[in-house]
Coordinates of C-alpha atoms in Angstrom, one line a residue:
M371 CA 13.8 -127.6 -40.6
R372 CA 15.4 -130.5 -39.0
N373 CA 13.4 -133.2 -37.3
G374 CA 15.0 -136.5 -36.3
G375 CA 18.0 -136.0 -38.7
H376 CA 15.8 -135.4 -41.7
F377 CA 15.0 -132.2 -43.4
R378 CA 11.4 -131.3 -44.0
R379 CA 10.2 -129.0 -46.6
R380 CA 8.0 -126.1 -45.9
R381 CA 4.7 -126.1 -47.4
R382 CA 4.0 -123.6 -50.1
P383 CA 0.8 -121.7 -49.7
K384 CA -1.7 -122.9 -52.1
I385 CA -2.6 -120.3 -54.6
V386 CA -6.3 -119.9 -54.7
G387 CA -7.4 -117.9 -57.6
D388 CA -6.0 -114.5 -58.5
M389 CA -6.3 -113.2 -54.9
E390 CA -3.1 -114.8 -53.6
E391 CA -0.9 -114.1 -56.6
P392 CA -0.7 -110.2 -56.2
E393 CA 0.0 -110.6 -52.5
L394 CA 2.7 -113.1 -53.2
Q395 CA 4.3 -110.8 -55.9
L396 CA 4.2 -107.9 -53.4
R397 CA 6.0 -110.0 -50.8
V398 CA 8.5 -111.2 -53.3
R399 CA 9.1 -107.7 -54.5
R400 CA 9.6 -106.5 -50.9
V401 CA 12.1 -109.3 -50.1
T402 CA 14.0 -108.7 -53.3
D403 CA 14.1 -104.9 -52.7
K404 CA 15.3 -105.5 -49.1
F405 CA 17.9 -108.0 -50.4
T406 CA 19.1 -105.6 -53.1
E407 CA 19.3 -102.7 -50.6
S408 CA 21.3 -104.9 -48.2
M409 CA 23.7 -106.0 -50.9
Y410 CA 24.1 -102.4 -52.0
F411 CA 24.8 -101.3 -48.5
L412 CA 27.3 -104.1 -47.9
A413 CA 29.0 -103.4 -51.2
N414 CA 29.4 -99.7 -50.3
E415 CA 30.0 -100.0 -46.6
P416 CA 33.8 -99.8 -46.7
S417 CA 33.8 -96.8 -49.0
V418 CA 31.3 -95.0 -46.8
A419 CA 33.4 -95.8 -43.8
L420 CA 36.5 -94.5 -45.6
Y421 CA 34.7 -91.4 -46.7
R422 CA 33.6 -90.7 -43.1
L423 CA 37.2 -91.3 -42.0
Q424 CA 38.6 -89.0 -44.7
E425 CA 36.0 -86.4 -43.7
H426 CA 37.0 -86.6 -40.1
V427 CA 40.7 -86.3 -40.9
R428 CA 40.1 -83.4 -43.2
R429 CA 38.2 -81.6 -40.4
S430 CA 40.5 -82.4 -37.5
L431 CA 43.9 -82.3 -39.2
P432 CA 44.3 -78.5 -39.2
E433 CA 43.6 -78.4 -35.5
L434 CA 46.0 -81.2 -34.9
V435 CA 48.7 -79.4 -36.9
Q436 CA 48.1 -76.2 -34.9
H437 CA 48.4 -78.1 -31.6
K438 CA 51.6 -79.7 -32.8
T439 CA 53.0 -76.3 -33.8
D440 CA 52.0 -74.9 -30.4
M441 CA 53.5 -77.8 -28.6
Q442 CA 56.8 -77.4 -30.5
G443 CA 56.9 -73.8 -29.4
V444 CA 56.2 -74.8 -25.8
E445 CA 58.9 -77.5 -26.0
E446 CA 61.5 -74.9 -27.2
Q447 CA 60.6 -72.6 -24.4
C448 CA 60.9 -75.5 -21.9
Q449 CA 64.3 -76.4 -23.3
G450 CA 65.4 -72.8 -22.9
A451 CA 64.1 -72.8 -19.3
I452 CA 65.8 -76.1 -18.6
Y453 CA 69.1 -74.8 -19.9
T454 CA 68.8 -71.7 -17.8
V455 CA 68.0 -73.7 -14.6
E456 CA 70.9 -76.1 -15.3
Y457 CA 73.3 -73.2 -15.9
A458 CA 72.1 -71.5 -12.7
C459 CA 72.6 -74.8 -10.7
S460 CA 76.1 -75.2 -12.0
A461 CA 76.8 -71.5 -11.1
V462 CA 75.6 -72.1 -7.5
K463 CA 77.6 -75.3 -7.3
S464 CA 80.7 -73.5 -8.4
M465 CA 80.0 -70.8 -5.9
S466 CA 79.7 -73.3 -3.1
N467 CA 83.0 -74.9 -4.2
S468 CA 84.7 -71.5 -4.2
A469 CA 84.2 -71.0 -0.4
A470 CA 87.8 -72.2 0.1
Y471 CA 89.0 -69.6 -2.4
F472 CA 87.0 -66.8 -0.6
K473 CA 88.6 -67.9 2.8
N474 CA 92.0 -67.7 1.2
I475 CA 91.2 -64.2 -0.2
E476 CA 89.9 -63.2 3.2
G477 CA 93.2 -64.3 4.9
L478 CA 95.3 -62.5 2.3
L479 CA 93.2 -59.3 2.8
R480 CA 93.7 -59.5 6.6
Q481 CA 97.4 -60.0 6.0
A482 CA 97.6 -57.0 3.6
I483 CA 95.7 -54.8 6.2
S484 CA 98.2 -55.9 8.9
I485 CA 101.2 -55.1 6.7
K486 CA 99.6 -51.7 5.8
D487 CA 99.1 -51.0 9.5
Q488 CA 102.7 -52.0 10.2
M489 CA 104.0 -49.7 7.4
S490 CA 101.8 -46.9 8.6
S491 CA 103.2 -47.2 12.1
L492 CA 106.8 -47.4 10.8
Q493 CA 106.1 -44.3 8.7
S494 CA 104.7 -42.4 11.6
R495 CA 107.8 -43.4 13.7
S496 CA 110.1 -42.4 11.0
S497 CA 108.4 -39.0 10.7
V498 CA 108.7 -38.5 14.5
V499 CA 112.5 -39.3 14.3
T500 CA 113.1 -37.0 11.4
Q501 CA 111.4 -34.2 13.3
A502 CA 113.5 -34.8 16.4
V503 CA 116.7 -34.8 14.5
P504 CA 117.6 -31.4 13.0
E505 CA 118.5 -31.3 9.4
L506 CA 122.2 -31.2 8.9
P507 CA 123.7 -28.8 6.5
S508 CA 125.1 -30.2 3.5
F509 CA 128.8 -29.6 2.9
S510 CA 129.0 -29.8 -0.8
S511 CA 131.6 -28.1 -2.7
S512 CA 130.3 -25.4 -4.9

């Protein structure tokens, strides 16, 4: 112990007869046993920790591999769904862009219906005229 910058020695218990010696030996044995046990524990601590770590990995790795496989399957399904949604979005955009084409088609259809109506009215007039005019005999030389 330190006292005023100087070290003091501990006093050794005085050995009185044979009574103190077995008790001292018992204490020394206990201390050396504890010291040996501590040294053994410290020497084997890393290997015990690594063994526990290996044991944990061995138990949890199959479950982690299964989760990884499941997640890869889910990822593939999600990628497929994303592709489908993107394709549907592009189809809707192209439909909205095609409104001008549909208006053009509508105008052409109206024009075609109008021309058909005109042709029908001309054809009906032509049939009225042919009914009013008698058929002329043909003067062909036989």
